[in-house]
Amino acid sequence: MSASTTANASSFSPRSALLPVLLPAAAVLAALVVGMIVVVAMGVTLDKAVMAFYRGAFGNAYAISASLNRAVALALVGVGFVIANRAGLTNVGGEGQIAIGGIVATAFCLMPGMADLPLGLSYLLPLLAASLAGGLWGGIAGMLRVRAGTNEVIATLLLSFIAVWLLYWCVQSENLLRQPMTSAATLPESLAIPEATQVPLLTGSYSSPVTLGLPILLGIAIIAAILLRRSLYGFALSAVGLNPIAAARAGVAVGFTIISAMCLAGALGGLAGGLMLQGEQYSLKAGFSSGYGFDGLVVGLLARGSVTGVIAGALLFGFLRSGGISMEMAAGVPSALIDVLQGLIVLTIASAAYYLERRIAR
Amino acid sequence: MTAELFTLFLASTVRLAVPLLFAATGELVSERAGVVNMSVEGMMLTGAFGGAMGAAYTGSPMLGLCCAILAVLPIAVLQSVMTNTLRANQIVTGIGINIMALGVTTLGYRALFGARSRDIIPGFDAWSPPLLGQIPLVGGVFQQVWLFYLAAAIIAVVGYVLERTGLGIVLRAAGDNPQSVIRSGAPLKGVRHAAVIFTGVMSALGGAFLSIGDIHTFTEGMTNGAGYLAIVAVIFGSWRLWRTVAACLLFGAATALQFQLPAFGIHIPNALLIMMPYLLALLAVAGVVGHQTAPRALTQN
């Protein structure tokens, strides 16, 4: 996978610089047209569906905030994907890294005394723990790759399933995180986390619940962009991604680079999980990470190595999902339509990628 | 454990393994040729959907089975053209197809079947072979839908072709050393296209077994990870047919145990049993359980 080279190579001619932007835009437009055709075919009037979509995605402060929070989680996974991808690694384990982050964040938030910590430590510490746990989880795949030669795609996929069932076990077992069964009505989920451990809302009001996650993401995105473009570490990543053997000859610590890249990717996934728990859901449930990991992977992939691209893609998918959910509720168009559109976008861009790269390389 | 419960356990192990046996055998062939079909999940789901719709509209499960295969073929061709001709990333393509298949089958089911969603769909019934079925203790195990016997037959043929024929040699070389296939003049792309389409047909059969063979209904997203489990079986089976088959049976047993253990008063958390296949596979690829030999050109276009 050499998507990493395009960002640098594309600056040579204006025509090739535009292509990586035009192609995703065209794919998205085409997918939206298909979506409208499906809506009409299902017997729903177009303006009703579009209105419902618009209201769910941009209709009011709450809708916009929910979409933004969703986009933050997707972007974190996406940035992680791009970092690992620069080293030639494909992290398909976002789902599991989110789950691990969610589990650890819950455990920390519910820890006695955590809510009493001063200076925002009450919510920062669980977030940090979630990131570290996600980093370790991602690091396992990196370690296996270096030590046992295990393909990281296979390892991260397996780790994802293990983490998802680990989460399921945590919310099913009273010895772990399940809330005490005092009445027959208690659901298999954790206790709600204390308010002091919730990630603060920027506006301070639940009617526009954009969390501190947004500035955190922006900070991380800037650091990641600098790391990838300007730092020695970013150079090592690219070197390993382009040719690990040559990189090793040139004195790059290939093993360390691979493991640390997977750790970083995992840590961002874990942070996304922590933010989802502490900024949105407030208690751990079985379906906690459903789909965010795969959506984030797709976002990272469509960005073709660029952090700005990740943010654009995350916003697109964040708003698409919110609009889709509203379309299902208000216009009766199943939100599965969004899956179809997302799949179409992925397939279009994936199938053009090889030819696009070759054209730019010329 | 009483004899009756033991028989029941064996029978449900086999029954739960059948969809995996189909899909994993298909996936194995394709991976030996160098292509990972992450889209097995989507192909199985489409097969389950096609089978259910076909059986419901024609009233014949046999025609349903044909519909399952017909429904999956375009997806298999799409996967194959994208990865083998357009050289798109195999993993990404697979995940894209899975997302789309989930969307399309859900939409299609609601549009075509929404009002009748509680109906039972015509399906295949289990059948007991004349002599095998009479054997004490294990006879009940053979009380299966005929698709199980089809799976067994296909596995035997695949084993023979892979190990004993020229086609098998070319196929394995396509996954291990594609350059040598090109140099020998054999059609590398052709072999890979055929392998991916074979995976599609096998996944369709596995998916159809779920809907019209086993529970006689379709539910949204009903494969629920079975396709990924089939890929895991191939990995755990170290890309060898017999080990992959054994892995499928093992995974079937783990699933069967979920339902059986509570009957014995043993309470192992469900999640741990479901997690077991993935954990075992992880240990396997980590080199803890024996040595793994993936085809060398796997996922490379």
Coordinates of C-alpha atoms in Angstrom, one line a residue, chain B residues 47-215:
Chain B
G47 CA -26.6 -15.6 -0.3
A48 CA -28.8 -15.9 2.7
F49 CA -31.0 -13.0 1.4
G50 CA -31.1 -14.3 -2.2
G51 CA -31.9 -17.8 -1.0
A52 CA -34.7 -16.6 1.3
M53 CA -36.3 -14.3 -1.3
G54 CA -36.0 -16.9 -4.0
A55 CA -37.6 -19.6 -1.8
A56 CA -40.3 -17.2 -0.6
Y57 CA -41.4 -16.1 -4.0
T58 CA -41.1 -19.4 -5.9
G59 CA -42.1 -21.6 -3.0
S60 CA -39.2 -23.9 -3.8
P61 CA -36.1 -24.0 -1.7
M62 CA -34.2 -25.5 -4.6
L63 CA -34.9 -22.4 -6.7
G64 CA -34.1 -20.4 -3.7
L65 CA -30.7 -22.0 -3.7
C66 CA -30.2 -21.0 -7.3
C67 CA -31.3 -17.5 -6.5
A68 CA -28.7 -17.4 -3.7
I69 CA -25.9 -18.2 -6.2
L70 CA -27.2 -15.8 -8.8
A71 CA -27.4 -13.0 -6.3
V72 CA -23.8 -13.5 -5.1
L73 CA -22.3 -13.9 -8.6
P74 CA -22.3 -10.1 -9.4
I75 CA -20.6 -9.4 -6.0
A76 CA -18.0 -12.1 -6.6
V77 CA -17.3 -10.6 -10.1
L78 CA -17.1 -7.1 -8.6
Q79 CA -14.6 -8.3 -5.9
S80 CA -12.6 -10.1 -8.5
V81 CA -12.5 -7.3 -11.1
M82 CA -11.6 -4.8 -8.5
T83 CA -8.8 -6.7 -6.9
N84 CA -7.4 -8.6 -9.9
T85 CA -8.0 -6.2 -12.8
L86 CA -8.1 -2.8 -11.2
R87 CA -5.6 -3.9 -8.5
A88 CA -7.6 -2.3 -5.7
N89 CA -6.6 -3.1 -2.1
Q90 CA -8.1 -6.5 -1.2
I91 CA -8.9 -5.7 2.4
V92 CA -10.5 -2.3 1.6
T93 CA -12.6 -3.7 -1.3
G94 CA -13.8 -6.5 1.0
I95 CA -14.9 -4.1 3.7
G96 CA -16.6 -1.9 1.2
I97 CA -18.5 -4.8 -0.2
N98 CA -19.5 -5.9 3.3
I99 CA -20.9 -2.5 4.2
M100 CA -22.8 -2.3 0.9
A101 CA -24.2 -5.9 1.2
L102 CA -25.5 -5.2 4.7
G103 CA -27.2 -2.0 3.3
V104 CA -28.6 -3.6 0.2
T105 CA -30.0 -6.7 1.9
T106 CA -31.6 -4.7 4.6
L107 CA -33.2 -2.3 2.2
G108 CA -34.2 -5.1 -0.1
Y109 CA -35.7 -7.2 2.7
R110 CA -37.8 -4.2 4.0
A111 CA -38.9 -3.3 0.5
L112 CA -39.8 -6.8 -0.7
F113 CA -40.8 -8.5 2.5
G114 CA -41.6 -5.8 5.0
A115 CA -45.2 -6.6 5.5
R116 CA -44.7 -10.4 5.6
S117 CA -41.6 -10.3 7.8
R118 CA -43.0 -12.9 10.2
D119 CA -43.7 -15.5 7.6
I120 CA -41.7 -18.7 7.6
I121 CA -39.9 -19.2 4.4
P122 CA -40.0 -22.6 2.6
G123 CA -36.7 -24.3 3.3
F124 CA -34.9 -27.7 3.3
D125 CA -35.7 -30.2 5.9
A126 CA -33.1 -32.4 7.7
W127 CA -32.9 -35.9 6.4
S128 CA -31.4 -39.0 7.8
P129 CA -29.5 -41.4 5.5
P130 CA -30.8 -45.0 5.6
L131 CA -27.9 -46.9 7.1
L132 CA -25.8 -44.2 8.8
G133 CA -28.8 -42.9 10.6
Q134 CA -29.3 -46.2 12.4
I135 CA -25.9 -46.3 14.1
P136 CA -26.4 -46.0 17.8
L137 CA -25.0 -42.9 19.6
V138 CA -23.7 -41.1 16.5
G139 CA -26.5 -41.9 14.1
G140 CA -28.4 -38.7 15.1
V141 CA -25.4 -36.7 13.9
F142 CA -26.2 -37.6 10.3
Q143 CA -29.7 -36.1 10.7
Q144 CA -28.7 -33.1 8.5
V145 CA -30.0 -31.0 5.6
W146 CA -28.5 -32.5 2.4
L147 CA -26.4 -29.4 1.9
F148 CA -24.1 -30.9 4.6
Y149 CA -23.4 -33.9 2.4
L150 CA -22.8 -31.5 -0.6
A151 CA -20.3 -29.6 1.6
A152 CA -18.5 -32.9 2.4
A153 CA -18.4 -33.9 -1.3
I154 CA -17.1 -30.4 -2.4
I155 CA -14.4 -30.5 0.3
A156 CA -13.2 -33.9 -0.9
V157 CA -13.1 -32.7 -4.5
V158 CA -11.3 -29.5 -3.5
G159 CA -8.7 -31.5 -1.5
Y160 CA -8.1 -33.7 -4.5
V161 CA -7.8 -30.9 -7.0
L162 CA -5.5 -28.8 -4.8
E163 CA -3.1 -31.6 -4.0
R164 CA -3.3 -34.0 -7.0
T165 CA -3.9 -32.0 -10.1
G166 CA -2.1 -29.6 -12.4
L167 CA -4.8 -27.0 -11.7
G168 CA -4.0 -27.3 -8.0
I169 CA -0.3 -26.7 -8.7
V170 CA -1.0 -23.6 -10.7
L171 CA -3.5 -22.4 -8.1
R172 CA -1.1 -22.8 -5.2
A173 CA 1.7 -21.2 -7.3
A174 CA -0.6 -18.2 -7.9
G175 CA -0.6 -17.6 -4.2
D176 CA 3.1 -18.4 -3.5
N177 CA 5.0 -17.2 -6.5
P178 CA 2.8 -15.4 -9.1
Q179 CA 5.9 -14.6 -11.2
S180 CA 6.5 -18.3 -11.8
V181 CA 2.9 -18.7 -13.0
I182 CA 3.3 -15.9 -15.5
R183 CA 6.6 -17.4 -16.7
S184 CA 5.0 -20.8 -17.2
G185 CA 2.5 -19.2 -19.5
A186 CA -0.5 -20.1 -17.3
P187 CA -3.2 -17.4 -17.0
L188 CA -2.5 -16.0 -13.5
K189 CA -5.5 -13.6 -13.7
G190 CA -7.8 -16.2 -15.0
V191 CA -6.9 -18.5 -12.1
R192 CA -7.5 -15.8 -9.6
H193 CA -10.8 -14.7 -11.1
A194 CA -12.0 -18.3 -11.0
A195 CA -10.9 -18.7 -7.4
V196 CA -12.7 -15.6 -6.3
I197 CA -15.9 -16.6 -8.1
F198 CA -15.6 -20.1 -6.5
T199 CA -15.5 -18.4 -3.1
G200 CA -18.6 -16.5 -4.1
V201 CA -20.5 -19.6 -5.0
M202 CA -19.4 -21.4 -1.8
S203 CA -20.3 -18.4 0.3
A204 CA -23.7 -18.3 -1.3
L205 CA -24.3 -21.9 -0.4
G206 CA -23.1 -21.2 3.2
G207 CA -25.4 -18.2 3.4
A208 CA -28.4 -20.0 1.9
F209 CA -27.8 -22.8 4.5
L210 CA -28.3 -20.2 7.2
S211 CA -31.6 -18.9 5.9
I212 CA -33.3 -21.7 4.0
G213 CA -31.4 -24.7 5.4
D214 CA -31.3 -24.0 9.1
I215 CA -33.8 -21.5 10.5

